Short mmCIF file of C-alpha atoms in Angstrom, two decimals:
data_model
loop_
_atom_site.label_atom_id
_atom_site.label_comp_id
_atom_site.label_asym_id
_atom_site.label_seq_id
_atom_site.Cartn_x
_atom_site.Cartn_y
_atom_site.Cartn_z
CA UNK A 11 48.61 96.63 -169.83
CA UNK A 12 48.52 93.33 -167.90
CA UNK A 13 45.99 92.37 -165.21
CA UNK A 14 47.09 92.99 -161.62
CA UNK A 15 46.96 89.39 -160.42
CA UNK A 16 48.64 90.30 -157.13
CA UNK A 17 45.95 92.78 -156.15
CA UNK A 18 43.25 90.34 -157.20
CA UNK A 19 44.74 87.60 -155.00
CA UNK A 20 45.12 89.95 -152.03
CA UNK A 21 41.49 91.04 -152.27
CA UNK A 22 40.39 87.42 -152.34
CA UNK A 23 42.58 86.55 -149.36
CA UNK A 24 41.24 89.55 -147.40
CA UNK A 25 37.65 88.68 -148.30
CA UNK A 26 37.09 92.22 -149.52
CA UNK A 27 34.78 93.27 -152.35
CA UNK A 28 35.67 95.88 -154.93
CA UNK A 29 33.13 98.29 -153.50
CA UNK A 30 34.49 97.60 -150.02
CA UNK A 31 38.05 98.38 -151.03
CA UNK A 32 36.95 101.62 -152.68
CA UNK A 33 35.08 102.70 -149.54
CA UNK A 34 38.00 101.89 -147.24
CA UNK A 35 40.45 103.72 -149.52
CA UNK A 36 38.20 106.79 -149.47
CA UNK A 37 38.07 106.62 -145.68
CA UNK A 38 41.85 106.20 -145.37
CA UNK A 39 42.32 109.13 -147.73
CA UNK A 40 40.27 111.41 -145.47
CA UNK A 41 42.72 110.80 -142.62
CA UNK A 42 45.39 112.28 -144.90
CA UNK A 43 43.25 115.23 -145.95
CA UNK A 44 42.35 113.73 -149.33
CA UNK A 45 38.84 113.98 -150.78
CA UNK A 46 38.57 110.69 -152.64
CA UNK A 47 35.38 109.39 -154.22
CA UNK A 48 36.31 105.99 -155.62
CA UNK A 49 33.70 103.36 -156.47
CA UNK A 50 33.92 99.71 -157.48
CA UNK A 51 34.49 100.70 -161.11
CA UNK A 52 37.81 102.27 -160.15
CA UNK A 53 38.90 99.05 -158.43
CA UNK A 54 37.96 97.15 -161.58
CA UNK A 55 40.35 99.38 -163.56
CA UNK A 56 43.12 98.76 -161.01
CA UNK A 57 42.60 95.01 -161.35
CA UNK A 58 42.88 95.37 -165.12
CA UNK A 59 46.33 96.89 -164.65
CA UNK A 60 45.76 100.63 -164.30
CA UNK A 61 48.00 102.22 -161.64
CA UNK A 62 46.18 104.81 -159.50
CA UNK A 63 47.85 108.17 -159.05
CA UNK A 64 49.46 109.89 -156.10
CA UNK A 65 49.17 108.34 -152.66
CA UNK A 66 46.40 105.93 -153.62
CA UNK A 67 48.64 102.85 -154.11
CA UNK A 68 50.01 103.39 -150.58
CA UNK A 69 46.45 103.71 -149.25
CA UNK A 70 45.45 100.47 -150.95
CA UNK A 71 48.37 98.65 -149.33
CA UNK A 72 47.52 100.22 -145.96
CA UNK A 73 43.88 99.13 -146.14
CA UNK A 74 44.57 95.53 -147.23
CA UNK A 75 47.52 95.17 -144.82
CA UNK A 76 45.22 96.17 -141.96
CA UNK A 77 42.74 93.48 -142.94
CA UNK A 78 45.43 90.80 -143.38
CA UNK A 79 47.41 91.93 -140.32
CA UNK A 80 50.74 91.90 -142.11
CA UNK A 81 52.77 94.60 -143.89
CA UNK A 82 52.43 94.97 -147.65
CA UNK A 83 54.76 96.82 -150.00
CA UNK A 84 53.82 98.39 -153.31
CA UNK A 85 55.49 95.44 -155.02
CA UNK A 86 53.35 93.02 -153.00
CA UNK A 87 50.20 94.66 -154.37
CA UNK A 88 51.43 94.87 -157.96
CA UNK A 89 52.11 98.62 -157.85
CA UNK A 90 55.91 98.51 -157.94
CA UNK A 91 57.64 100.63 -160.54
CA UNK A 92 58.81 98.45 -163.48
CA UNK A 93 62.58 98.06 -163.49
CA UNK A 94 62.93 99.07 -159.85
CA UNK A 95 64.15 96.53 -157.27
CA UNK A 96 61.66 95.15 -154.79
CA UNK A 97 61.38 96.63 -151.32
CA UNK A 98 64.50 95.44 -149.44
CA UNK A 99 62.61 95.56 -146.14
CA UNK A 100 60.04 93.04 -147.28
CA UNK A 101 60.26 89.32 -146.49
CA UNK A 102 61.56 87.57 -149.64
CA UNK A 103 59.88 84.22 -148.92
CA UNK A 104 56.62 85.78 -147.75
CA UNK A 105 56.51 88.03 -150.79
CA UNK A 106 57.27 85.07 -153.04
CA UNK A 107 54.37 83.07 -151.60
CA UNK A 108 51.98 85.96 -152.28
CA UNK A 109 53.19 86.26 -155.86
CA UNK A 110 52.96 82.53 -156.43
CA UNK A 111 49.43 82.44 -155.02
CA UNK A 112 48.46 85.29 -157.32
CA UNK A 113 49.56 83.29 -160.35
CA UNK A 114 47.69 80.20 -159.16
CA UNK A 115 44.50 82.19 -158.61
CA UNK A 116 44.78 83.93 -161.96
CA UNK A 117 45.55 80.74 -163.87
CA UNK A 118 42.91 78.76 -162.02
CA UNK A 119 40.25 81.34 -162.84
CA UNK A 120 41.20 81.34 -166.50
CA UNK A 121 42.27 84.98 -166.34
CA UNK A 122 45.94 84.36 -167.06
CA UNK A 123 47.02 86.52 -169.98
CA UNK A 124 48.17 84.69 -173.14
CA UNK A 125 51.31 82.61 -172.72
CA UNK A 126 54.25 84.57 -174.09
CA UNK A 127 56.67 81.69 -174.22
CA UNK A 128 59.58 80.77 -171.98
CA UNK A 129 62.21 83.39 -171.21
CA UNK A 130 65.82 82.77 -172.20
CA UNK A 131 69.19 84.22 -171.27
CA UNK A 132 69.70 85.87 -167.88
CA UNK A 133 66.04 85.74 -166.73
CA UNK A 134 66.09 81.97 -167.24
CA UNK A 135 69.43 81.52 -165.46
CA UNK A 136 68.81 83.66 -162.36
CA UNK A 137 66.32 81.30 -160.60
CA UNK A 138 68.75 78.39 -160.99
CA UNK A 139 71.66 80.53 -159.79
CA UNK A 140 69.67 81.72 -156.76
CA UNK A 141 68.76 78.13 -155.89
CA UNK A 142 72.38 77.03 -156.07
CA UNK A 143 73.94 79.95 -154.19
CA UNK A 144 73.54 81.64 -150.77
CA UNK A 145 71.82 83.06 -148.89
CA UNK A 146 69.78 80.16 -147.62
CA UNK A 147 66.50 80.59 -145.74
CA UNK A 148 67.55 80.65 -142.08
CA UNK A 149 63.99 80.36 -140.76
CA UNK A 150 60.84 79.62 -142.76
CA UNK A 151 58.43 79.74 -139.82
CA UNK A 152 55.40 81.97 -140.26
CA UNK A 153 52.50 83.44 -138.32
CA UNK A 154 49.23 83.28 -140.20
CA UNK A 155 45.48 83.04 -139.71
CA UNK A 156 45.31 79.23 -139.48
CA UNK A 157 47.44 76.65 -137.70
CA UNK A 158 49.18 74.19 -140.05
CA UNK A 159 50.02 70.69 -138.87
CA UNK A 160 51.61 67.51 -140.22
CA UNK A 161 48.22 66.46 -141.60
CA UNK A 162 48.34 69.38 -144.05
CA UNK A 163 51.71 68.22 -145.36
CA UNK A 164 50.19 64.78 -145.94
CA UNK A 165 47.33 66.37 -147.88
CA UNK A 166 49.81 68.01 -150.24
CA UNK A 167 51.73 64.76 -150.69
CA UNK A 168 48.54 62.86 -151.44
CA UNK A 169 47.47 65.54 -153.90
CA UNK A 170 50.78 65.28 -155.72
CA UNK A 171 50.44 61.50 -156.07
CA UNK A 172 46.84 61.91 -157.25
CA UNK A 173 47.58 64.53 -159.91
CA UNK A 174 50.74 62.82 -161.14
CA UNK A 175 48.75 59.62 -161.73
CA UNK A 176 46.02 61.61 -163.47
CA UNK A 177 48.66 63.26 -165.68
CA UNK A 178 50.08 59.89 -166.70
CA UNK A 179 46.67 58.44 -167.50
CA UNK A 180 44.81 61.42 -168.96
CA UNK A 181 47.51 63.94 -169.93
CA UNK A 182 48.47 67.42 -168.82
CA UNK A 183 45.67 69.21 -170.66
CA UNK A 184 43.03 67.35 -168.65
CA UNK A 185 44.93 67.61 -165.35
CA UNK A 186 46.18 71.18 -165.42
CA UNK A 187 43.00 73.02 -164.42
CA UNK A 188 42.39 70.68 -161.50
CA UNK A 189 45.85 70.94 -159.99
CA UNK A 190 46.00 74.73 -160.42
CA UNK A 191 42.65 75.14 -158.66
CA UNK A 192 43.96 72.98 -155.82
CA UNK A 193 47.04 75.18 -155.53
CA UNK A 194 44.91 78.30 -155.28
CA UNK A 195 42.25 77.02 -152.90
CA UNK A 196 44.20 74.59 -150.70
CA UNK A 197 47.97 75.07 -151.01
CA UNK A 198 48.10 78.86 -150.81
CA UNK A 199 46.21 79.07 -147.48
CA UNK A 200 48.54 76.43 -146.01
CA UNK A 201 51.67 78.34 -147.03
CA UNK A 202 50.16 81.51 -145.52
CA UNK A 203 49.30 79.77 -142.25
CA UNK A 204 51.17 79.44 -138.95
CA UNK A 205 53.92 76.86 -138.63
CA UNK A 206 57.32 76.25 -137.08
CA UNK A 207 60.56 76.19 -139.03
CA UNK A 208 60.73 72.37 -139.01
CA UNK A 209 57.16 71.92 -140.18
CA UNK A 210 57.59 74.78 -142.64
CA UNK A 211 60.47 72.95 -144.32
CA UNK A 212 58.26 69.90 -144.87
CA UNK A 213 55.37 72.09 -146.02
CA UNK A 214 57.49 73.94 -148.57
CA UNK A 215 58.93 70.66 -149.82
CA UNK A 216 55.48 69.14 -150.36
CA UNK A 217 54.25 72.37 -151.94
CA UNK A 218 57.25 72.60 -154.25
CA UNK A 219 56.80 69.02 -155.42
CA UNK A 220 53.13 69.70 -156.18
CA UNK A 221 53.88 72.94 -158.04
CA UNK A 222 56.41 71.04 -160.15
CA UNK A 223 53.61 68.73 -161.35
CA UNK A 224 51.58 71.82 -162.28
CA UNK A 225 54.55 72.91 -164.36
CA UNK A 226 54.67 69.52 -166.06
CA UNK A 227 50.98 69.83 -166.95
CA UNK A 228 51.50 73.35 -168.34
CA UNK A 229 54.45 72.08 -170.40
CA UNK A 230 52.30 69.22 -171.67
CA UNK A 231 49.68 71.83 -172.64
CA UNK A 232 52.22 73.80 -174.71
CA UNK A 233 52.10 76.76 -172.28
CA UNK A 234 55.86 77.04 -172.03
CA UNK A 235 56.09 80.45 -170.39
CA UNK A 236 53.65 79.38 -167.70
CA UNK A 237 55.38 76.03 -167.23
CA UNK A 238 58.69 77.82 -166.71
CA UNK A 239 57.13 80.09 -164.08
CA UNK A 240 55.80 77.04 -162.22
CA UNK A 241 59.20 75.34 -162.40
CA UNK A 242 60.88 78.46 -161.03
CA UNK A 243 58.30 78.61 -158.22
CA UNK A 244 58.95 74.95 -157.41
CA UNK A 245 62.67 75.67 -157.31
CA UNK A 246 62.17 78.52 -154.83
CA UNK A 247 60.01 76.33 -152.61
CA UNK A 248 62.63 73.58 -152.84
CA UNK A 249 65.25 76.03 -151.59
CA UNK A 250 63.02 77.00 -148.67
CA UNK A 251 62.64 73.32 -147.81
CA UNK A 252 66.41 72.82 -147.66
CA UNK A 253 66.08 69.65 -149.79
CA UNK A 254 68.79 69.80 -152.46
CA UNK A 255 67.55 66.63 -154.09
CA UNK A 256 64.13 68.16 -154.71
CA UNK A 257 65.76 71.19 -156.30
CA UNK A 258 67.80 68.96 -158.59
CA UNK A 259 64.60 67.16 -159.63
CA UNK A 260 62.96 70.48 -160.54
CA UNK A 261 66.02 71.45 -162.58
CA UNK A 262 65.74 68.13 -164.43
CA UNK A 263 62.25 69.25 -165.50
CA UNK A 264 63.71 72.57 -166.65
CA UNK A 265 66.42 70.72 -168.59
CA UNK A 266 63.76 68.64 -170.35
CA UNK A 267 61.95 71.82 -171.37
CA UNK A 268 65.23 73.32 -172.63
CA UNK A 269 65.73 70.29 -174.86
CA UNK A 270 62.24 70.67 -176.31
CA UNK A 271 62.89 74.38 -176.95
CA UNK A 272 66.29 73.51 -178.51
CA UNK A 273 68.21 75.48 -175.87
CA UNK A 274 70.91 72.81 -175.83
CA UNK A 275 73.75 74.74 -174.19
CA UNK A 276 71.43 75.88 -171.43
CA UNK A 277 70.30 72.27 -170.95
CA UNK A 278 73.90 71.18 -170.44
CA UNK A 279 74.64 74.02 -168.03
CA UNK A 280 71.51 73.47 -165.93
CA UNK A 281 72.11 69.72 -165.68
CA UNK A 282 75.66 70.39 -164.53
CA UNK A 283 74.35 72.85 -161.92
CA UNK A 284 71.91 70.26 -160.58
CA UNK A 285 74.56 67.52 -160.34
CA UNK A 286 77.07 69.90 -158.77
CA UNK A 287 74.81 71.58 -156.22
CA UNK A 288 72.85 68.50 -155.13
CA UNK A 289 75.99 66.37 -154.84
CA UNK A 290 75.37 63.35 -152.62
CA UNK A 291 71.66 64.22 -152.53
CA UNK A 292 71.38 63.33 -156.22
CA UNK A 293 69.80 59.88 -156.31
CA UNK A 294 70.91 57.30 -158.91
CA UNK A 295 67.62 57.68 -160.83
CA UNK A 296 67.91 61.45 -161.00
CA UNK A 297 71.59 61.30 -161.96
CA UNK A 298 70.78 58.83 -164.74
CA UNK A 299 68.12 61.13 -166.17
CA UNK A 300 70.29 64.25 -165.94
CA UNK A 301 73.26 62.56 -167.64
CA UNK A 302 71.01 61.09 -170.34
CA UNK A 303 69.52 64.50 -171.11
CA UNK A 304 73.00 66.00 -171.23
CA UNK A 305 73.94 63.32 -173.74
CA UNK A 306 71.00 64.34 -175.96
CA UNK A 307 72.03 67.99 -175.75
CA UNK A 308 75.68 67.25 -176.57
CA UNK A 309 74.59 65.09 -179.52
CA UNK A 310 72.61 68.00 -180.94
CA UNK A 311 75.61 70.28 -180.40
CA UNK A 312 77.82 67.86 -182.36
CA UNK A 313 80.07 67.01 -179.39
CA UNK A 314 80.38 63.24 -179.83
CA UNK A 315 82.97 62.70 -177.10
CA UNK A 316 80.96 64.54 -174.42
CA UNK A 317 77.75 62.78 -175.48
CA UNK A 318 79.34 59.34 -175.17
CA UNK A 319 80.81 60.23 -171.76
CA UNK A 320 77.36 61.26 -170.54
CA UNK A 321 75.82 58.07 -171.93
CA UNK A 322 78.32 56.02 -169.93
CA UNK A 323 77.57 58.05 -166.80
CA UNK A 324 73.82 57.63 -167.33
CA UNK A 325 74.08 53.88 -167.75
CA UNK A 326 76.33 53.56 -164.69
CA UNK A 327 73.88 55.57 -162.58
CA UNK A 328 70.94 53.52 -163.85
CA UNK A 329 72.63 50.34 -162.65
CA UNK A 330 72.69 51.76 -159.12
CA UNK A 331 68.92 52.36 -158.96
CA UNK A 332 67.30 50.26 -156.23
CA UNK A 333 63.49 49.97 -155.99
CA UNK A 334 62.07 51.45 -152.81
CA UNK A 335 65.01 53.76 -152.17
CA UNK A 336 64.03 56.65 -154.43
CA UNK A 337 61.76 59.59 -153.47
CA UNK A 338 58.31 59.85 -155.06
CA UNK A 339 59.47 62.55 -157.48
CA UNK A 340 61.92 60.30 -159.34
CA UNK A 341 59.34 57.56 -159.87
CA UNK A 342 59.20 58.65 -163.53
CA UNK A 343 62.68 57.14 -164.04
CA UNK A 344 61.24 53.72 -164.70
CA UNK A 345 63.17 50.82 -166.25
CA UNK A 346 63.68 51.58 -169.91
CA UNK A 347 63.54 55.38 -169.58
CA UNK A 348 67.32 55.79 -169.75
CA UNK A 349 67.38 53.41 -172.72
CA UNK A 350 65.03 55.57 -174.77
CA UNK A 351 66.90 58.73 -173.76
CA UNK A 352 70.19 57.15 -174.81
CA UNK A 353 68.58 55.93 -178.05
CA UNK A 354 67.64 59.52 -178.89
CA UNK A 355 71.19 60.69 -178.15
CA UNK A 356 72.69 57.95 -180.32
CA UNK A 357 70.24 58.79 -183.08
CA UNK A 358 71.47 62.37 -182.91
CA UNK A 359 75.02 61.06 -183.30
CA UNK A 360 73.98 59.02 -186.35
CA UNK A 361 74.60 55.59 -184.77
CA UNK A 362 71.45 53.81 -185.96
CA UNK A 363 72.50 50.32 -184.91
CA UNK A 364 73.23 51.25 -181.29
CA UNK A 365 70.14 53.48 -181.17
CA UNK A 366 68.01 50.55 -182.36
CA UNK A 367 69.37 48.31 -179.58
CA UNK A 368 68.54 50.88 -176.93
CA UNK A 369 65.07 51.65 -178.31
CA UNK A 370 64.23 47.94 -178.55
CA UNK A 371 65.34 47.46 -174.95
CA UNK A 372 63.14 50.37 -173.88
CA UNK A 373 60.05 49.00 -175.67
CA UNK A 374 60.74 45.54 -174.25
CA UNK A 375 60.51 46.90 -170.71
CA UNK A 376 57.06 47.38 -169.08
CA UNK A 377 55.95 51.02 -168.76
CA UNK A 378 52.78 53.04 -168.26
CA UNK A 379 50.96 53.98 -171.48
CA UNK A 380 52.33 57.52 -171.67
CA UNK A 381 55.93 56.35 -171.47
CA UNK A 382 55.28 53.54 -173.92
CA UNK A 383 53.95 55.98 -176.54
CA UNK A 384 57.24 57.90 -176.48
CA UNK A 385 59.28 54.69 -176.63
CA UNK A 386 57.31 53.31 -179.57
CA UNK A 387 57.61 56.63 -181.42
CA UNK A 388 61.40 56.54 -181.06
CA UNK A 389 61.59 52.88 -182.17
CA UNK A 390 59.35 53.59 -185.17
CA UNK A 391 61.58 56.43 -186.36
CA UNK A 392 64.67 54.25 -186.13
CA UNK A 393 62.95 51.35 -187.89
CA UNK A 394 61.93 53.62 -190.76
CA UNK A 395 65.49 54.89 -191.11
CA UNK A 396 66.71 51.30 -191.24
CA UNK A 397 64.16 50.40 -193.91
CA UNK A 398 62.19 48.02 -191.67
CA UNK A 399 58.75 49.10 -192.88
CA UNK A 400 56.66 46.25 -191.46
CA UNK A 401 58.11 46.64 -187.97
CA UNK A 402 57.69 50.44 -188.13
CA UNK A 403 54.02 50.13 -189.09
CA UNK A 404 53.41 47.72 -186.19
CA UNK A 405 55.13 50.07 -183.72
CA UNK A 406 53.12 53.04 -184.99
CA UNK A 407 49.83 51.15 -184.75
CA UNK A 408 50.46 50.18 -181.12
CA UNK A 409 51.55 53.77 -180.37
CA UNK A 410 48.26 55.15 -181.74
CA UNK A 411 46.25 52.68 -179.68
CA UNK A 412 48.11 53.49 -176.46
CA UNK A 413 47.64 57.24 -176.95
CA UNK A 414 43.84 57.07 -177.10
CA UNK A 415 42.13 59.04 -174.35
CA UNK A 416 45.18 61.11 -173.39
CA UNK A 417 44.89 64.88 -173.59
CA UNK A 418 48.50 65.85 -174.21
CA UNK A 419 49.90 68.22 -176.80
CA UNK A 420 53.33 66.63 -176.37
CA UNK A 421 51.98 63.19 -177.27
CA UNK A 422 50.06 64.68 -180.18
CA UNK A 423 53.32 66.15 -181.47
CA UNK A 424 54.87 62.68 -181.39
CA UNK A 425 51.87 61.17 -183.18
CA UNK A 426 51.93 63.79 -185.93
CA UNK A 427 55.69 63.35 -186.40
CA UNK A 428 55.36 59.59 -186.76
CA UNK A 429 52.40 60.00 -189.14
CA UNK A 430 54.45 62.30 -191.38
CA UNK A 431 57.43 59.94 -191.30
CA UNK A 432 55.24 57.00 -192.29
CA UNK A 433 53.60 58.79 -195.21
CA UNK A 434 56.93 60.19 -196.41
CA UNK A 435 58.45 56.70 -196.41
CA UNK A 436 55.71 55.38 -198.69
CA UNK A 437 56.03 51.96 -197.07
CA UNK A 438 53.32 49.33 -197.28
CA UNK A 439 50.59 49.92 -194.71
CA UNK A 440 51.60 53.53 -194.13
CA UNK A 441 48.25 55.02 -195.16
CA UNK A 442 46.22 52.57 -193.07
CA UNK A 443 48.36 53.28 -190.00
CA UNK A 444 48.15 57.02 -190.64
CA UNK A 445 44.36 56.65 -190.45
CA UNK A 446 44.72 54.98 -187.05
CA UNK A 447 46.78 57.94 -185.88
CA UNK A 448 44.16 60.31 -187.30
CA UNK A 449 41.60 58.53 -185.16
CA UNK A 450 43.65 59.21 -182.03
CA UNK A 451 43.97 62.86 -183.05
CA UNK A 452 40.35 63.37 -184.11
CA UNK A 453 38.92 64.64 -180.81
CA UNK A 454 39.99 68.28 -180.30
CA UNK A 455 41.57 69.27 -176.98
#
């Protein structure tokens, strides 16, 4: 039995206590000839996932809908029958916003049930398919309790920039709780407010971009099921915004997660979907990253020809990148990023010499500390394979120093991998450098 996060979020939005809901349900029941005697303890059980019997779920929806002044279906309140389709008369986008807000509230309050891992197969494909295919949202305007203006869109954009910078400097573990709380307390009320279609498009775009960063932080915290849910939410908001480029950016994040989870065929398919559906809205930076990730996937699948084709496409797209012309979201495609991606693909193909050239080029290009840790880890692995022990030890030592202070499970994975490779090699200085890495890993997250 899973907690009813939707009901919890609706109660919070309505400003209704558990005892208050019980009293109103009893009162509504009397109008139908029902003698109900619920108390706050019953509402507690409903919030824990128990489904009340008979007409009570309908009464709950009726009571909360009256307070919120909008219709609510059983699905909206978390009382839908498992396996049954959602109410076709409900508003898909409105219902989605309520469900998204419920997740943000639950995760922000620390009541999210244990992460069950990312879904695969059809459940993973459907959100991408729905983003790529009709129907589109004809009108995203909404009537809500508060008026939303351009200043609210700017707040969301500023929040995204703030939390992305925090993620790069401190890691996803440290940033995740803060951004999720912001989503629940600030973003959700904006999305439920009143706005025109034009402003709504901008609002959903800014919200989708912010939710994507929350997904990145969850991914960096090893909460892959939760990260996937955030990415899918960001994709739905991107569709509501009408910005194909934003959707393609979100899919790039999904592709990166697929690579980590070794879902290589899905990574290839999703990258192709992003490139195909976004078309001319795919910026050079985003195209370079998508092609480079495809190359890594093809290399792992043993398709040398396709991997090399994607490497050429990635490099060609990277040459077209012009500073100041890319949206904020693709700012992560900094100089050297494509080089390290290509180096990993070439390493998968067994071409150590070419991989070394690319990795060296990546390390030789300025980058923020987080990106530099990944680049140094890749260079160190290649150097060890080539028998260049002294250079590998130096790369690993700098990597450990750069990683200090970052709360990231992904970076810790890279550090542990390099540590194991060093000790396995038995090269001179390996044990001393392993101690440096231990120092970076010593503080628990």
